Amino acid sequence: MTEEIIIAGFGGQGVLSMGKILAYSGVMQDKEVTWFPSYGPEMRGGTANVTVIVSDDRISSPILNEYDTAIILNQQSMDKFEKTVKPGGVLLYDPNGITRHPSRKDINIYKVEGVEEAAKMGNVKIFNMIILGAYLKLKPIVKIENVKKGLEKSLPERHHKLIPLNIQAIEKGMEIVNKAS
Amino acid sequence: MGELKLMKGNEVIAEAAIRCGCDGYFGYPITPQSEVMETLMARKPWETTGMVVLQAESEVASINMVYGGASCGKKVMTTSSSPGISLMQEGITYIAGAELPCLIMNCVRGGPGLGTIQPAQSDYFQACKGGGHGDYHLIVLAPSSVQEMNDFVNLGFELAFKYRNPAMILSDGAIGQMMEKVELADYKPRWTDEEIEKISGDWATTGKKANRKQHIITSLELDSEIMEKLNHKLQAKYKKMEEEEVRYEEIQCDDAEYIFVAYGSSARICQKSIQIAREKGIKVGLLRPITLYPFPTKPIQKLAEKVKGMLSVEMSAGQMVEDVRLAVNGKIPVEHFGRLGGIIPSPIEVVEALEQKIIGGK
């Protein structure tokens, strides 16, 4: 099994940390993992993306032309990454702020109302965990108990009290993801 | 099995330094490697192992602090990125001239000048062919994963002390910024004064003992006859390194008709390119130099006997390709492919370059 994922959105949406939690969950499940961020003079409000690769085998390039899954969280990223999904692959997106919806017919497109749901749950910061939940529903590459361990490993101790809320958000994401028509 | 963690390449350099019993780190922040000192400052090793961590006033100061620490037989190191490493060149050639061990990590970014903060491999010449003045070499290790960033800290120090020569880890922004699973080494205690005396007692300035002459650390010798002898001694040392310390990895070379030669992050990209090329029926393999100096000349010569062409893939305008050509010595075509200024080539671009420059060009 090798799963190559791009997660792309605005800086400040938790794109990089969502990738890190997914990668750490992979480590906990005894997988090989690579987390490769776009780094640069980006800041809150700018674009941010990260490539995460989870595999049973040694991982080759962290730089990829195409992905098994693209998780897209803003319009700029949609414009840039819709075309990079492998035929038959998965595109997961939050329609919030999207003006041109994905149109490819050779990939599987799913929607998750992460921004809306996070607001309903009363904490915008758990947005990225709702998205992660939606992804894990579509591609259960790591077990939820290993995601819990991944959260413990990647969050500083002082934030550990928030882990139950994060898990709740992941479960919510799993519940509300649906196929775009 | 050691502790498993998910860490950035730069963070792991700091962690490995603490764990391998490093005595001192002297540095000055620069992107894309500032996480090294950040991690050290957060870990506060001076409270546990006694390792000194100091932010110097400049790169020039950092490397001269390393020079001082190394003179005393201590395990000392610095890290920087391309423009900072350029500033250090005077200190590095002095350390090489004075035959002192130390570890330097260059997390290469695009140049020339201040350039960019994105990854590049355009410091190959500087690392492998001198950089500073005079006839000297560094031992140059090229990690292509976060695990190797970890492993090469210890290996770099081992080789540096074995040869009394500065060692460099030639990384780049991609390897430094990427996180991977890494198995950390167990803690090794720092050397005691007695151990330093045993390991480096015949040259280190550890305080004059009654039973020996004073030790003098210098790279200056005004008598040219003696200076020539010192140079011959250095050259003999480099010859020994070339015979005994070459490290490399061959991937899918057994049935290969073409070979990529690539190190560091380019070697990772080439592994994907191999998959893509082989799906198209192109039999290509990878020779990945792990030591860039000493360079794996003989393994490349051997491969040149049986393959049709080689493509040196580097994020530079073509630097390592010169060493590949020297090794191949005209037997088969050798071409270069690379992107410049902080652009990382994609696996498909590399395959296309192979098709156009080597397969199409034969």
Coordinates of C-alpha atoms in Angstrom, one line a residue:
Chain A
M1 CA 0.0 0.0 0.0
T2 CA 1.2 3.5 -0.9
E3 CA -1.0 6.5 -0.6
E4 CA 0.2 9.8 -1.9
I5 CA -1.7 12.8 -0.7
I6 CA -1.6 16.6 -1.2
I7 CA -3.4 18.8 1.3
A8 CA -3.7 22.4 0.1
G9 CA -5.4 25.5 1.5
F10 CA -4.8 28.8 3.3
G11 CA -2.0 29.2 5.8
G12 CA -3.7 29.2 9.3
Q13 CA -6.3 26.5 8.3
G14 CA -4.2 23.8 9.9
V15 CA -3.1 22.2 6.7
L16 CA 0.4 21.4 7.8
S17 CA -0.6 20.2 11.3
M18 CA -3.4 18.0 9.7
G19 CA -0.7 16.4 7.5
K20 CA 1.6 16.0 10.6
I21 CA -1.1 14.2 12.6
L22 CA -1.9 11.9 9.6
A23 CA 1.9 11.2 9.2
Y24 CA 2.3 10.5 12.9
S25 CA -0.7 8.2 12.8
G26 CA 1.1 6.3 10.0
V27 CA 4.2 6.0 12.2
M28 CA 2.1 4.6 15.0
Q29 CA 0.8 2.0 12.5
D30 CA 4.3 1.0 11.6
K31 CA 4.2 2.6 8.1
E32 CA 6.9 4.5 6.3
V33 CA 5.9 8.2 6.1
T34 CA 7.1 11.4 4.5
W35 CA 5.7 14.9 5.2
F36 CA 6.9 17.5 2.8
P37 CA 5.7 21.1 3.2
S38 CA 5.8 24.0 0.8
Y39 CA 7.9 26.3 2.8
G40 CA 8.8 29.9 2.1
P41 CA 7.8 33.4 3.0
E42 CA 4.2 32.3 3.4
M43 CA 2.1 33.6 6.3
R44 CA -1.4 33.4 7.6
G45 CA -3.8 34.0 4.7
G46 CA -1.3 32.9 2.1
T47 CA -1.4 29.5 0.5
A48 CA 0.0 26.4 2.2
N49 CA 0.3 22.9 1.1
V50 CA 1.9 19.7 2.2
T51 CA 2.5 16.3 0.6
V52 CA 2.0 13.3 2.9
I53 CA 3.0 9.8 1.7
V54 CA 2.1 6.8 3.8
S55 CA 3.5 3.5 2.6
D56 CA 4.3 -0.1 3.5
D57 CA 7.6 0.3 1.5
R58 CA 10.5 2.6 1.3
I59 CA 9.2 6.0 0.0
S60 CA 10.8 7.4 -3.1
S61 CA 10.2 11.0 -4.1
P62 CA 8.6 13.5 -1.8
I63 CA 8.0 15.7 -4.9
L64 CA 5.2 14.3 -7.1
N65 CA 3.5 15.0 -10.4
E66 CA 0.2 13.3 -9.4
Y67 CA -1.5 12.1 -6.2
D68 CA -3.9 9.4 -5.1
T69 CA -5.8 11.9 -3.1
A70 CA -6.0 15.7 -3.1
I71 CA -7.6 17.5 -0.1
I72 CA -8.5 21.0 -1.3
L73 CA -9.5 23.8 1.0
N74 CA -9.5 27.0 -1.2
Q75 CA -10.0 28.1 -4.7
Q76 CA -6.3 28.7 -5.6
S77 CA -5.6 25.2 -4.5
M78 CA -8.5 23.8 -6.6
D79 CA -7.1 25.6 -9.7
K80 CA -3.7 24.2 -9.0
F81 CA -4.3 20.6 -7.8
E82 CA -7.6 19.3 -9.4
K83 CA -5.6 18.3 -12.4
T84 CA -3.0 16.5 -10.4
V85 CA -5.3 13.8 -9.1
K86 CA -4.5 10.4 -10.7
P87 CA -7.4 9.0 -12.8
G88 CA -9.6 7.0 -10.5
G89 CA -8.2 8.9 -7.5
V90 CA -10.0 11.0 -4.9
L91 CA -10.6 14.7 -4.6
L92 CA -12.0 15.8 -1.3
Y93 CA -12.9 19.5 -0.8
D94 CA -14.8 21.9 1.4
P95 CA -17.2 23.9 -0.8
N96 CA -16.8 26.9 1.5
G97 CA -15.3 29.7 -0.6
I98 CA -15.1 27.6 -3.7
T99 CA -16.5 29.4 -6.8
R100 CA -15.5 27.0 -9.5
H101 CA -16.3 23.5 -8.4
P102 CA -14.3 20.5 -9.6
S103 CA -15.4 19.2 -13.0
R104 CA -13.3 16.1 -13.8
K105 CA -15.3 13.0 -14.6
D106 CA -12.5 10.4 -14.2
I107 CA -11.9 10.9 -10.5
N108 CA -14.1 10.5 -7.4
I109 CA -15.1 13.8 -5.9
Y110 CA -16.3 14.2 -2.3
K111 CA -17.5 17.2 -0.3
V112 CA -17.2 17.9 3.4
E113 CA -18.7 21.1 4.9
G114 CA -15.9 21.5 7.4
V115 CA -16.0 25.3 7.9
E116 CA -19.7 25.2 8.5
E117 CA -19.6 22.2 10.9
A118 CA -16.7 23.6 12.9
A119 CA -18.7 26.8 13.4
K120 CA -21.7 24.6 14.5
M121 CA -19.4 22.8 17.0
G122 CA -18.3 26.1 18.3
N123 CA -14.6 25.9 17.6
V124 CA -13.2 26.9 14.3
K125 CA -9.8 25.4 15.1
I126 CA -11.1 21.8 14.8
F127 CA -11.9 22.5 11.1
N128 CA -8.8 20.5 10.0
M129 CA -9.8 17.5 12.1
I130 CA -13.2 17.4 10.5
I131 CA -11.5 17.3 7.1
L132 CA -9.1 14.6 8.4
G133 CA -12.1 12.5 9.5
A134 CA -13.7 12.9 6.1
Y135 CA -10.5 11.7 4.5
L136 CA -10.2 8.7 6.8
K137 CA -13.7 7.7 6.0
L138 CA -12.8 7.6 2.3
K139 CA -9.4 6.1 2.8
P140 CA -9.1 4.2 6.1
I141 CA -5.3 3.9 5.8
V142 CA -4.8 4.3 9.6
K143 CA -6.9 3.0 12.5
I144 CA -8.6 5.6 14.7
E145 CA -6.6 4.4 17.8
N146 CA -3.4 5.2 15.9
V147 CA -4.8 8.6 15.1
K148 CA -5.3 9.1 18.8
K149 CA -1.7 8.1 19.4
G150 CA -0.6 10.4 16.6
L151 CA -2.4 13.3 18.2
E152 CA -0.8 12.5 21.5
K153 CA 2.6 12.5 19.9
S154 CA 2.2 15.6 17.7
L155 CA 0.4 17.9 20.2
P156 CA 2.3 19.4 23.0
E157 CA 1.3 18.0 26.5
R158 CA -0.5 21.2 27.4
H159 CA -3.0 20.6 24.6
H160 CA -3.7 16.9 25.4
K161 CA -6.9 17.9 27.1
L162 CA -8.2 18.8 23.7
I163 CA -7.7 15.3 22.2
P164 CA -11.3 14.1 22.9
L165 CA -12.6 17.2 21.1
N166 CA -10.3 16.5 18.2
I167 CA -11.5 12.9 18.0
Q168 CA -15.1 14.1 18.1
A169 CA -14.3 16.3 15.2
I170 CA -12.8 13.4 13.3
E171 CA -15.9 11.3 13.9
K172 CA -18.1 14.2 12.8
G173 CA -16.1 14.5 9.5
M174 CA -16.6 10.8 8.9
E175 CA -20.3 11.3 9.3
I176 CA -20.8 14.3 7.1
V177 CA -18.6 13.5 4.1
N178 CA -20.6 12.8 1.0
K179 CA -20.1 12.2 -2.7
A180 CA -20.5 15.3 -4.9
S181 CA -23.0 14.8 -7.6
Chain B
M1 CA 15.2 -0.8 18.4
G2 CA 15.7 2.9 19.2
E3 CA 13.0 5.5 19.8
L4 CA 10.8 6.1 16.8
K5 CA 9.8 9.7 16.0
L6 CA 8.4 11.8 13.2
M7 CA 10.9 14.7 12.8
K8 CA 12.2 17.2 10.3
G9 CA 15.7 16.6 8.9
N10 CA 17.0 19.8 10.6
E11 CA 15.5 18.9 14.0
V12 CA 17.1 15.4 13.8
I13 CA 20.5 17.0 13.3
A14 CA 20.1 18.6 16.7
E15 CA 18.7 15.5 18.4
A16 CA 21.5 13.3 17.0
A17 CA 24.2 15.8 18.1
I18 CA 22.9 15.7 21.7
R19 CA 22.7 11.9 21.6
C20 CA 26.1 11.2 20.1
G21 CA 27.9 13.1 22.8
C22 CA 28.6 16.4 21.0
D23 CA 30.4 18.9 23.2
G24 CA 29.5 22.1 21.5
Y25 CA 27.3 23.7 18.8
F26 CA 28.1 27.2 17.5
G27 CA 25.8 28.7 14.9
Y28 CA 24.0 31.6 13.4
P29 CA 20.4 31.3 12.2
I30 CA 19.6 31.2 8.5
T31 CA 16.7 29.7 6.5
P32 CA 16.2 26.8 5.7
Q33 CA 18.1 25.4 8.6
S34 CA 17.2 27.5 11.6
E35 CA 15.3 24.5 13.2
V36 CA 18.7 23.1 14.2
M37 CA 19.5 25.8 16.7
E38 CA 15.8 26.2 17.6
T39 CA 15.6 22.5 18.5
L40 CA 18.9 22.7 20.5
M41 CA 17.7 25.7 22.5
A42 CA 14.4 24.0 23.2
R43 CA 16.1 20.8 24.3
K44 CA 18.6 22.7 26.6
P45 CA 21.3 20.0 26.5
W46 CA 23.6 22.1 28.7
E47 CA 21.3 21.1 31.6
T48 CA 21.5 17.3 30.7
T49 CA 24.7 16.3 28.8
G50 CA 26.6 19.5 29.4
M51 CA 26.7 20.2 25.7
V52 CA 27.3 23.9 24.9
V53 CA 24.9 25.6 22.5
L54 CA 25.8 29.2 21.5
Q55 CA 24.4 31.6 19.0
A56 CA 27.4 33.4 17.8
E57 CA 27.4 37.0 16.4
S58 CA 28.1 35.7 12.8
E59 CA 29.0 32.7 10.8
V60 CA 32.6 33.8 10.8
A61 CA 32.5 33.7 14.6
S62 CA 30.8 30.3 14.7
I63 CA 33.3 28.5 12.6
N64 CA 36.2 30.1 14.6
M65 CA 34.6 28.9 17.8
V66 CA 34.4 25.4 16.2
Y67 CA 38.1 25.8 15.4
G68 CA 38.9 26.6 19.0
G69 CA 36.8 23.7 20.4
A70 CA 38.2 21.2 17.9
S71 CA 41.8 22.3 18.9
C72 CA 41.0 20.9 22.4
G73 CA 39.9 17.5 21.0
K74 CA 36.2 18.3 21.6
K75 CA 33.3 17.1 19.4
V76 CA 32.1 20.4 18.0
M77 CA 29.9 21.4 15.1
T78 CA 28.1 24.2 13.3
T79 CA 25.4 24.3 10.7
S80 CA 24.3 26.9 8.2
S81 CA 23.0 27.4 4.7
S82 CA 24.8 28.4 1.5
P83 CA 25.5 32.1 2.1
G84 CA 26.5 31.4 5.7
I85 CA 28.8 28.5 4.6
S86 CA 30.5 30.9 2.2
L87 CA 31.3 33.2 5.1
M88 CA 32.8 30.2 6.9
Q89 CA 35.3 29.2 4.2
E90 CA 38.3 30.9 5.7
G91 CA 37.8 29.1 9.0
I92 CA 37.1 25.8 7.2
T93 CA 40.4 25.8 5.3
Y94 CA 42.3 26.7 8.5
I95 CA 40.7 23.8 10.3
A96 CA 41.6 21.5 7.3
G97 CA 45.1 22.9 7.3
A98 CA 45.5 22.5 11.1
E99 CA 44.1 18.9 10.7
L100 CA 41.3 19.2 13.1
P101 CA 38.1 17.2 13.3
C102 CA 34.7 18.9 13.3
L103 CA 31.3 18.6 11.7
I104 CA 29.6 21.1 9.5
M105 CA 26.1 20.8 8.0
N106 CA 25.2 22.8 4.9
C107 CA 21.4 22.9 4.3
V108 CA 21.8 24.1 0.7
R109 CA 19.6 26.8 -0.8
G110 CA 19.5 28.3 -4.3
G111 CA 22.3 30.8 -5.1
P112 CA 24.4 32.6 -6.2
G113 CA 24.5 35.4 -3.7
L114 CA 21.7 35.5 -1.2
G115 CA 19.7 33.7 -3.8
T116 CA 16.5 32.0 -2.5
I117 CA 15.5 30.0 0.5
Q118 CA 14.3 27.0 -1.6
P119 CA 16.3 23.8 -1.9
A120 CA 19.3 23.5 -4.3
Q121 CA 22.4 21.4 -4.8
S122 CA 24.5 24.1 -6.3
D123 CA 27.2 24.0 -3.5
Y124 CA 28.7 20.7 -4.7
F125 CA 31.8 22.3 -6.1
Q126 CA 32.2 24.4 -2.9
A127 CA 31.8 21.3 -0.7
C128 CA 33.8 18.8 -2.7
K129 CA 36.5 20.8 -4.5
G130 CA 37.7 23.1 -1.8
G131 CA 35.5 26.2 -1.2
G132 CA 38.3 27.8 0.7
H133 CA 41.9 28.2 -0.6
G134 CA 44.6 25.6 -0.7
D135 CA 44.8 21.9 -1.6
Y136 CA 42.3 20.3 0.9
H137 CA 39.2 18.2 1.0
L138 CA 36.3 17.8 3.4
I139 CA 34.7 14.4 3.9
V140 CA 31.3 15.1 2.3
L141 CA 28.3 13.0 3.3
A142 CA 25.0 13.4 1.3
P143 CA 21.9 12.3 3.2
S144 CA 18.8 11.5 1.2
S145 CA 16.4 10.8 4.1
V146 CA 15.7 12.1 7.6
Q147 CA 17.1 8.8 8.9
E148 CA 20.4 9.5 7.2
M149 CA 20.4 13.0 8.6
N150 CA 20.4 11.3 11.9
D151 CA 22.9 8.6 11.1
F152 CA 25.4 10.9 9.4
V153 CA 25.9 13.1 12.5
N154 CA 27.5 10.2 14.3
L155 CA 29.3 8.9 11.1
G156 CA 30.5 12.4 10.3
F157 CA 32.1 12.8 13.7
E158 CA 33.6 9.2 13.5
L159 CA 35.2 9.9 10.2
A160 CA 36.3 13.4 11.2
F161 CA 38.2 12.0 14.2
K162 CA 39.5 9.0 12.3
Y163 CA 41.2 11.3 9.7
R164 CA 41.5 14.5 11.8
N165 CA 39.6 16.3 9.1
P166 CA 36.5 18.4 8.9
A167 CA 33.4 16.5 7.7
M168 CA 30.4 18.1 6.1
I169 CA 26.8 16.9 5.8
L170 CA 25.7 18.3 2.5
S171 CA 21.9 18.5 2.9
D172 CA 19.4 20.8 1.2
G173 CA 16.2 22.6 2.0
A174 CA 14.0 19.7 1.0
I175 CA 15.8 17.1 3.3
G176 CA 16.0 19.7 6.1
Q177 CA 12.3 20.7 6.0
M178 CA 10.8 17.3 5.4
M179 CA 9.5 15.1 8.2
E180 CA 10.0 11.4 8.2
K181 CA 10.0 8.5 10.6
V182 CA 13.3 8.3 12.2
E183 CA 14.8 5.8 14.6
L184 CA 16.9 7.7 17.1
A185 CA 20.2 6.5 18.4
D186 CA 20.7 5.7 22.1
Y187 CA 22.5 8.4 24.2
K188 CA 26.3 8.2 24.2
P189 CA 28.0 10.1 27.0
R190 CA 30.3 13.0 26.1
W191 CA 34.0 12.1 26.3
T192 CA 35.7 12.6 29.6
D193 CA 39.0 14.5 29.8
E194 CA 40.7 11.1 30.2
E195 CA 39.0 9.8 27.1
I196 CA 40.0 12.9 25.1
E197 CA 43.5 12.4 26.2
K198 CA 43.4 8.8 25.0
I199 CA 41.7 9.6 21.7
S200 CA 43.4 12.9 20.7
G201 CA 46.2 13.2 23.3
D202 CA 49.0 13.2 20.7
W203 CA 47.8 16.5 19.2
A204 CA 45.0 18.2 21.1
T205 CA 45.7 21.2 23.3
T206 CA 44.6 19.8 26.6
G207 CA 47.2 21.5 28.8
K208 CA 50.9 20.8 28.6
K209 CA 52.0 17.6 30.5
A210 CA 55.4 17.2 32.0
N211 CA 56.2 14.2 29.8
R212 CA 55.7 15.8 26.4
K213 CA 56.4 18.8 24.3
Q214 CA 53.7 21.4 23.9
H215 CA 51.1 21.0 21.2
I216 CA 50.7 23.8 18.8
I217 CA 47.6 24.1 16.6
T218 CA 48.3 26.2 13.4
S219 CA 47.9 26.1 9.7
L220 CA 50.9 28.4 9.2
E221 CA 54.3 27.2 8.1
L222 CA 56.6 29.7 6.6
D223 CA 59.3 27.2 5.6
S224 CA 58.1 26.0 2.2
E225 CA 60.1 22.7 2.5
I226 CA 58.1 21.8 5.6
M227 CA 54.9 23.2 4.1
E228 CA 55.3 20.9 1.1
K229 CA 55.7 17.9 3.4
L230 CA 52.6 18.9 5.3
N231 CA 50.7 19.0 2.0
H232 CA 52.0 15.6 1.0
K233 CA 50.8 14.3 4.4
L234 CA 47.3 15.8 3.7
Q235 CA 47.3 14.3 0.2
A236 CA 48.2 10.8 1.6
K237 CA 45.3 11.1 3.9
Y238 CA 42.9 12.0 1.1
K239 CA 44.3 9.0 -0.9
K240 CA 43.5 6.7 2.0
M241 CA 40.0 8.2 2.2
E242 CA 39.5 7.5 -1.5
E243 CA 40.5 3.9 -1.0
E244 CA 38.7 3.2 2.2
E245 CA 35.7 5.5 2.7
V246 CA 33.7 5.5 -0.5
R247 CA 30.0 4.9 0.3
Y248 CA 27.2 4.6 -2.3
E249 CA 24.0 2.8 -3.0
E250 CA 22.9 1.0 -6.2
I251 CA 19.2 0.8 -6.9
Q252 CA 17.9 -1.4 -9.7
C253 CA 21.3 -1.3 -11.5
D254 CA 21.5 -5.1 -12.1
D255 CA 19.5 -5.1 -15.4
A256 CA 19.8 -1.4 -16.1
E257 CA 20.6 -0.1 -19.6
Y258 CA 20.8 3.5 -18.3
I259 CA 21.9 5.0 -15.0
F260 CA 20.8 8.0 -13.1
V261 CA 23.6 9.4 -10.9
A262 CA 22.0 11.5 -8.1
Y263 CA 22.5 12.3 -4.4
G264 CA 20.3 13.8 -1.7
S265 CA 16.8 14.8 -2.6
S266 CA 17.5 14.4 -6.3
A267 CA 18.2 10.7 -5.6
R268 CA 14.7 10.4 -4.0
I269 CA 13.1 12.0 -7.1
C270 CA 15.1 9.6 -9.3
Q271 CA 13.7 6.6 -7.5
K272 CA 10.2 7.7 -8.6
S273 CA 11.5 8.4 -12.1
I274 CA 12.8 4.8 -12.2
Q275 CA 9.3 3.5 -11.5
I276 CA 7.8 5.7 -14.2
A277 CA 10.5 4.8 -16.7
R278 CA 10.3 1.1 -16.1
E279 CA 6.5 1.2 -16.6
K280 CA 7.4 2.6 -20.1
G281 CA 9.9 -0.2 -20.6
I282 CA 13.0 1.8 -20.1
K283 CA 15.5 -0.1 -17.9
V284 CA 17.1 2.5 -15.7
G285 CA 18.8 2.3 -12.4
L286 CA 20.3 4.7 -9.8
L287 CA 23.7 5.1 -8.5
R288 CA 23.5 7.2 -5.4
P289 CA 26.7 8.6 -4.0
I290 CA 26.6 8.7 -0.2
T291 CA 30.0 10.1 0.1
L292 CA 30.5 12.9 -2.4
Y293 CA 34.1 13.2 -1.3
P294 CA 35.5 10.6 -1.6
F295 CA 33.5 10.2 -4.8
P296 CA 32.4 6.7 -6.0
T297 CA 34.5 6.8 -9.1
K298 CA 35.2 3.0 -9.3
P299 CA 31.5 1.9 -9.0
I300 CA 30.6 4.4 -11.8
Q301 CA 33.5 3.1 -14.0
K302 CA 32.2 -0.4 -13.5
L303 CA 28.7 0.5 -14.5
A304 CA 30.0 2.4 -17.5
E305 CA 31.2 -1.0 -18.8
K306 CA 27.7 -2.4 -19.1
V307 CA 25.2 0.5 -19.6
K308 CA 24.5 2.7 -22.6
G309 CA 24.4 6.1 -20.9
M310 CA 24.2 8.1 -17.7
L311 CA 22.3 11.1 -16.6
S312 CA 23.6 13.1 -13.7
V313 CA 20.5 14.6 -12.0
E314 CA 21.3 17.6 -9.7
M315 CA 19.6 20.8 -8.6
S316 CA 22.5 22.7 -10.1
A317 CA 23.7 23.8 -13.6
G318 CA 25.9 20.7 -13.7
Q319 CA 28.5 20.2 -11.1
M320 CA 28.7 16.5 -10.0
V321 CA 28.4 15.6 -13.7
E322 CA 32.0 16.6 -14.1
D323 CA 33.1 13.9 -11.7
V324 CA 30.8 11.4 -13.4
R325 CA 32.4 12.3 -16.7
L326 CA 35.9 11.9 -15.2
A327 CA 34.9 8.4 -14.0
V328 CA 33.3 7.3 -17.2
N329 CA 36.2 8.8 -19.2
G330 CA 34.4 9.0 -22.5
K331 CA 33.2 5.4 -22.7
I332 CA 29.5 6.2 -22.8
P333 CA 27.5 9.5 -23.1
V334 CA 27.0 11.3 -19.8
E335 CA 24.6 14.2 -19.7
H336 CA 23.3 16.5 -16.9
F337 CA 19.8 17.5 -16.0
G338 CA 18.8 19.9 -13.3
R339 CA 16.6 22.8 -12.3
L340 CA 18.1 25.9 -10.8
G341 CA 17.4 28.6 -8.3
G342 CA 15.4 26.6 -5.8
I343 CA 13.1 24.7 -8.3
I344 CA 12.9 21.0 -7.6
P345 CA 12.6 18.8 -10.7
S346 CA 9.6 16.5 -10.9
P347 CA 10.0 12.8 -11.5
I348 CA 8.4 13.0 -14.9
E349 CA 10.7 15.8 -16.0
V350 CA 13.7 13.6 -15.1
V351 CA 12.3 10.7 -17.2
E352 CA 11.8 13.2 -20.1
A353 CA 15.3 14.4 -19.8
L354 CA 16.6 10.8 -19.9
E355 CA 14.6 10.2 -23.0
Q356 CA 15.7 13.3 -24.8
K357 CA 19.3 13.7 -23.7
I358 CA 20.5 10.0 -23.4
I359 CA 18.1 7.6 -25.2
G360 CA 17.2 10.0 -28.0
G361 CA 20.7 11.4 -28.2
K362 CA 22.6 8.1 -28.8

